[in-house]
Short mmCIF file of C-alpha atoms in Angstrom, two decimals:
data_model
loop_
_atom_site.label_atom_id
_atom_site.label_comp_id
_atom_site.label_asym_id
_atom_site.label_seq_id
_atom_site.Cartn_x
_atom_site.Cartn_y
_atom_site.Cartn_z
CA MET A 1 126.99 145.77 205.96
CA SER A 2 128.89 146.71 202.82
CA ARG A 3 127.89 149.56 200.58
CA SER A 4 126.71 147.16 197.85
CA ALA A 5 124.44 145.31 200.24
CA ARG A 6 122.90 148.53 201.45
CA ARG A 7 122.15 149.57 197.89
CA ILE A 8 120.48 146.26 197.09
CA THR A 9 118.39 146.46 200.27
CA ALA A 10 117.32 150.02 199.46
CA THR A 11 116.34 149.00 195.94
CA VAL A 12 114.28 146.08 197.21
CA LEU A 13 112.52 148.25 199.79
CA ALA A 14 111.75 150.91 197.18
CA SER A 15 110.35 148.29 194.81
CA GLY A 16 108.13 146.91 197.59
CA ALA A 17 106.86 150.37 198.45
CA LEU A 18 105.98 151.00 194.80
CA LEU A 19 104.13 147.68 194.56
CA ALA A 20 102.20 148.42 197.80
CA ALA A 21 101.26 151.88 196.55
CA ALA A 22 100.06 150.42 193.24
CA ALA A 23 97.92 147.85 195.06
CA LEU A 24 96.13 150.36 197.36
CA PRO A 25 93.90 152.03 194.66
CA ALA A 26 92.81 148.63 193.36
CA THR A 27 91.83 147.57 196.87
CA ALA A 28 90.00 150.84 197.42
CA ASP A 29 88.28 150.45 194.07
CA GLY A 30 87.24 146.95 195.05
CA ARG A 31 85.87 148.15 198.38
CA ASP A 32 84.06 151.04 196.69
CA HIS A 33 82.72 148.68 194.05
CA GLY A 34 81.56 146.31 196.79
CA ARG A 35 79.92 149.12 198.69
CA ASP A 36 78.23 150.33 195.50
CA ARG A 37 77.07 146.81 194.84
CA ASP A 38 75.69 146.57 198.38
CA ARG A 39 73.96 149.91 198.01
CA ASP A 40 72.46 148.85 194.67
CA HIS A 41 71.36 145.57 196.19
CA GLY A 42 69.92 147.47 199.15
CA HIS A 43 68.08 149.75 196.77
CA SER A 44 66.79 146.68 194.95
CA ARG A 45 65.60 145.20 198.26
CA ASP A 46 63.99 148.51 199.19
CA ASP A 47 62.36 148.74 195.77
CA GLY A 48 61.15 145.16 196.17
CA ARG A 49 59.79 145.92 199.63
CA ASP A 50 58.10 149.11 198.36
CA HIS A 51 56.65 147.21 195.40
CA SER A 52 55.43 144.45 197.74
CA ARG A 53 53.89 147.00 200.08
CA ASP A 54 52.21 148.81 197.15
CA HIS A 55 50.98 145.50 195.77
CA GLY A 56 49.69 144.55 199.23
CA ARG A 57 47.89 147.86 199.51
CA ASP A 58 46.35 147.34 196.04
CA GLN A 59 45.27 143.87 197.07
CA GLY A 60 43.84 145.32 200.28
CA HIS A 61 41.96 147.96 198.30
CA GLY A 62 40.65 145.19 196.07
CA ARG A 63 39.44 143.26 199.11
CA ASP A 64 37.89 146.41 200.58
CA ASP A 65 36.22 147.22 197.26
CA GLY A 66 34.93 143.65 197.12
CA ARG A 67 33.60 143.88 200.68
CA ASP A 68 32.00 147.28 199.97
CA HIS A 69 30.45 145.98 196.75
CA GLY A 70 29.17 142.88 198.56
CA ARG A 71 27.70 144.96 201.39
CA ASP A 72 26.09 147.43 198.96
CA HIS A 73 24.72 144.63 196.82
CA GLY A 74 23.37 142.84 199.89
CA ARG A 75 21.70 146.00 201.19
CA ASP A 76 20.19 146.80 197.76
CA HIS A 77 18.98 143.22 197.37
CA GLY A 78 17.49 143.32 200.84
CA ARG A 79 15.69 146.58 200.07
CA ASP A 80 14.34 145.09 196.82
CA GLN A 81 13.15 142.04 198.73
CA GLY A 82 11.53 144.34 201.26
CA HIS A 83 9.75 146.27 198.51
CA GLY A 84 8.52 142.95 197.12
CA ARG A 85 7.08 142.04 200.53
CA ASP A 86 5.47 145.48 200.82
CA ASP A 87 3.93 145.13 197.35
CA GLY A 88 2.61 141.70 198.33
CA ARG A 89 1.09 143.12 201.54
CA ASP A 90 -0.49 146.02 199.61
CA HIS A 91 -1.90 143.61 197.06
CA GLY A 92 -3.26 141.42 199.86
CA ARG A 93 -4.84 144.40 201.59
CA ASP A 94 -6.43 145.62 198.34
CA HIS A 95 -7.66 142.13 197.58
CA GLY A 96 -8.99 141.62 201.08
CA HIS A 97 -10.95 144.89 200.97
CA SER A 98 -12.33 144.45 197.46
CA LYS A 99 -16.03 145.16 197.43
CA PRO A 100 -18.38 142.34 196.45
CA ALA A 101 -20.48 142.76 193.32
CA GLN A 102 -23.64 144.71 194.05
CA ARG A 103 -26.94 142.88 193.76
CA SER A 104 -28.88 143.88 190.67
CA ALA A 105 -31.94 146.08 191.14
CA VAL A 106 -33.70 144.02 188.46
CA VAL A 107 -35.35 140.86 189.81
CA LEU A 108 -37.98 138.31 188.90
CA GLY A 109 -41.44 139.05 190.26
CA LYS A 110 -44.71 137.16 190.09
CA ILE A 111 -44.86 134.21 187.68
CA GLN A 112 -48.04 132.75 186.13
CA TYR A 113 -46.81 129.37 184.85
CA ASP A 114 -50.27 127.72 184.55
CA SER A 115 -52.51 129.53 182.10
CA PRO A 116 -56.05 129.98 183.50
CA GLY A 117 -58.85 128.04 181.83
CA ARG A 118 -58.46 125.30 179.26
CA ALA A 119 -54.98 124.70 177.86
CA ASN A 120 -56.19 124.63 174.25
CA GLY A 121 -53.07 126.21 172.76
CA SER A 122 -54.88 129.34 171.63
CA ASN A 123 -52.95 132.63 171.56
CA ARG A 124 -55.12 133.90 174.39
CA SER A 125 -54.23 130.81 176.46
CA LEU A 126 -50.55 131.13 175.61
CA ASN A 127 -50.52 134.76 176.72
CA GLY A 128 -52.17 133.62 179.95
CA GLU A 129 -48.76 132.43 181.17
CA TRP A 130 -46.17 135.07 181.88
CA VAL A 131 -43.17 136.06 183.98
CA THR A 132 -42.80 139.46 185.65
CA VAL A 133 -39.48 141.31 185.60
CA THR A 134 -39.25 144.24 188.05
CA ASN A 135 -36.77 147.11 188.41
CA THR A 136 -36.67 147.80 192.15
CA GLY A 137 -34.27 150.73 191.75
CA ARG A 138 -34.96 154.36 191.01
CA SER A 139 -32.87 154.56 187.84
CA PRO A 140 -33.86 153.01 184.51
CA VAL A 141 -31.99 149.88 183.37
CA ASN A 142 -31.23 148.96 179.78
CA LEU A 143 -32.27 145.31 179.39
CA ARG A 144 -31.10 145.02 175.80
CA GLY A 145 -29.30 141.67 175.44
CA TRP A 146 -30.67 140.27 178.73
CA THR A 147 -32.32 136.83 178.56
CA LEU A 148 -35.12 134.87 180.24
CA SER A 149 -34.97 131.08 179.99
CA ASP A 150 -36.61 127.91 181.33
CA GLU A 151 -35.09 124.56 182.32
CA SER A 152 -35.36 123.37 178.71
CA ARG A 153 -33.17 126.34 177.71
CA ARG A 154 -35.84 128.03 175.67
CA VAL A 155 -34.61 131.62 175.62
CA TYR A 156 -36.30 135.00 175.25
CA ARG A 157 -34.01 137.99 174.55
CA PHE A 158 -34.98 141.45 175.77
CA ASP A 159 -34.74 144.66 173.76
CA LEU A 160 -36.11 147.38 176.03
CA ARG A 161 -35.30 149.95 178.68
CA LEU A 162 -37.04 149.30 182.00
CA ALA A 163 -37.90 152.43 183.97
CA GLY A 164 -37.20 152.69 187.67
CA ARG A 165 -39.82 151.32 190.09
CA SER A 166 -41.63 149.56 187.23
CA SER A 167 -42.33 146.05 185.91
CA VAL A 168 -42.82 144.32 182.59
CA ARG A 169 -44.61 141.02 181.90
CA VAL A 170 -43.11 138.58 179.43
CA HIS A 171 -46.00 136.69 177.75
CA THR A 172 -45.55 133.45 175.82
CA GLY A 173 -47.87 134.11 172.86
CA VAL A 174 -48.00 136.68 170.07
CA GLY A 175 -48.67 140.37 170.76
CA ARG A 176 -47.44 143.93 170.39
CA ASP A 177 -44.74 145.01 172.79
CA ASN A 178 -45.18 148.05 174.99
CA SER A 179 -43.66 149.42 178.21
CA ARG A 180 -45.70 147.02 180.41
CA ASP A 181 -46.04 143.86 178.29
CA VAL A 182 -43.71 142.08 175.85
CA TYR A 183 -44.35 138.89 173.88
CA GLN A 184 -42.20 135.89 172.96
CA ASP A 185 -44.34 135.29 169.84
CA LEU A 186 -44.41 131.51 170.39
CA ARG A 187 -47.07 128.99 169.32
CA HIS A 188 -46.58 126.61 172.24
CA TYR A 189 -46.44 126.78 176.03
CA VAL A 190 -43.08 127.43 177.73
CA TRP A 191 -43.57 127.14 181.48
CA ASP A 192 -44.30 123.69 182.87
CA GLU A 193 -45.89 122.77 186.19
CA SER A 194 -42.38 122.06 187.49
CA ASP A 195 -39.85 124.51 186.09
CA THR A 196 -37.28 127.24 186.78
CA ALA A 197 -37.18 130.75 185.29
CA THR A 198 -33.67 132.25 185.03
CA LEU A 199 -32.82 135.88 184.29
CA ARG A 200 -29.34 136.72 182.92
CA ASP A 201 -27.74 140.02 181.98
CA ALA A 202 -26.14 140.90 178.64
CA HIS A 203 -22.84 139.26 179.74
CA GLY A 204 -24.56 135.96 180.53
CA HIS A 205 -24.28 136.42 184.30
CA LYS A 206 -27.13 135.03 186.36
CA VAL A 207 -29.14 137.87 187.90
CA ASP A 208 -32.08 136.03 189.46
CA SER A 209 -34.04 132.77 189.26
CA LYS A 210 -37.27 131.26 190.61
CA SER A 211 -38.39 127.65 190.76
CA TRP A 212 -41.72 125.94 191.40
CA GLY A 213 -43.37 122.51 191.26
CA ARG A 214 -41.06 119.80 192.59
CA HIS A 215 -38.59 122.55 193.59
CA HIS A 216 -41.20 124.50 195.57
CA HIS A 217 -44.67 123.74 196.85
CA GLY A 218 -47.45 125.90 195.56
CA GLY A 219 -48.84 127.00 192.24
CA ARG A 220 -48.74 130.61 191.15
CA ARG A 221 -45.77 132.75 192.06
#
């Protein structure tokens, strides 16, 4: 090869070496940039996975909280229902063992519904019919507001205190009241040959009653 050809060849080779050297940093930069991009993308995937895991855990906590709340609510509701049943049982027991009202110590005694002698309407004849009210107990009873009535609803209202183990007669005619006899101060007969005497307390509750005539055989009671 001539000297000129060798020079040209050397120049070409040198130029190629320079071009190759210039290209190497760009290629390295590209690879580095690619690796950086991959790392960033990897970090993004990792962040996404971490975020998904955190979100899943939050969702799980939400489900757990919901289950715990449901269980607690169910238990509390069950306890409340149980208390309601217990209250119902207690009320039933109290109601079942409630004591019946005690029978009054005040009762009707002997009744003279047919005045002896002629029924001439005199005050003496009117006072010949009477009803006995007896306190069988030991303690006195306030009869104020109590009533004595017949089937025709003619009513006598008491205003006295009846001592224990004692009786008072309620006469039809006029007279002066005392501890043993009281008077309705009426001008006509009250008790018929067939009638019912009813004693009520101050609240209107029936305490005792006695019937005769068509209700019962016999005269004086």
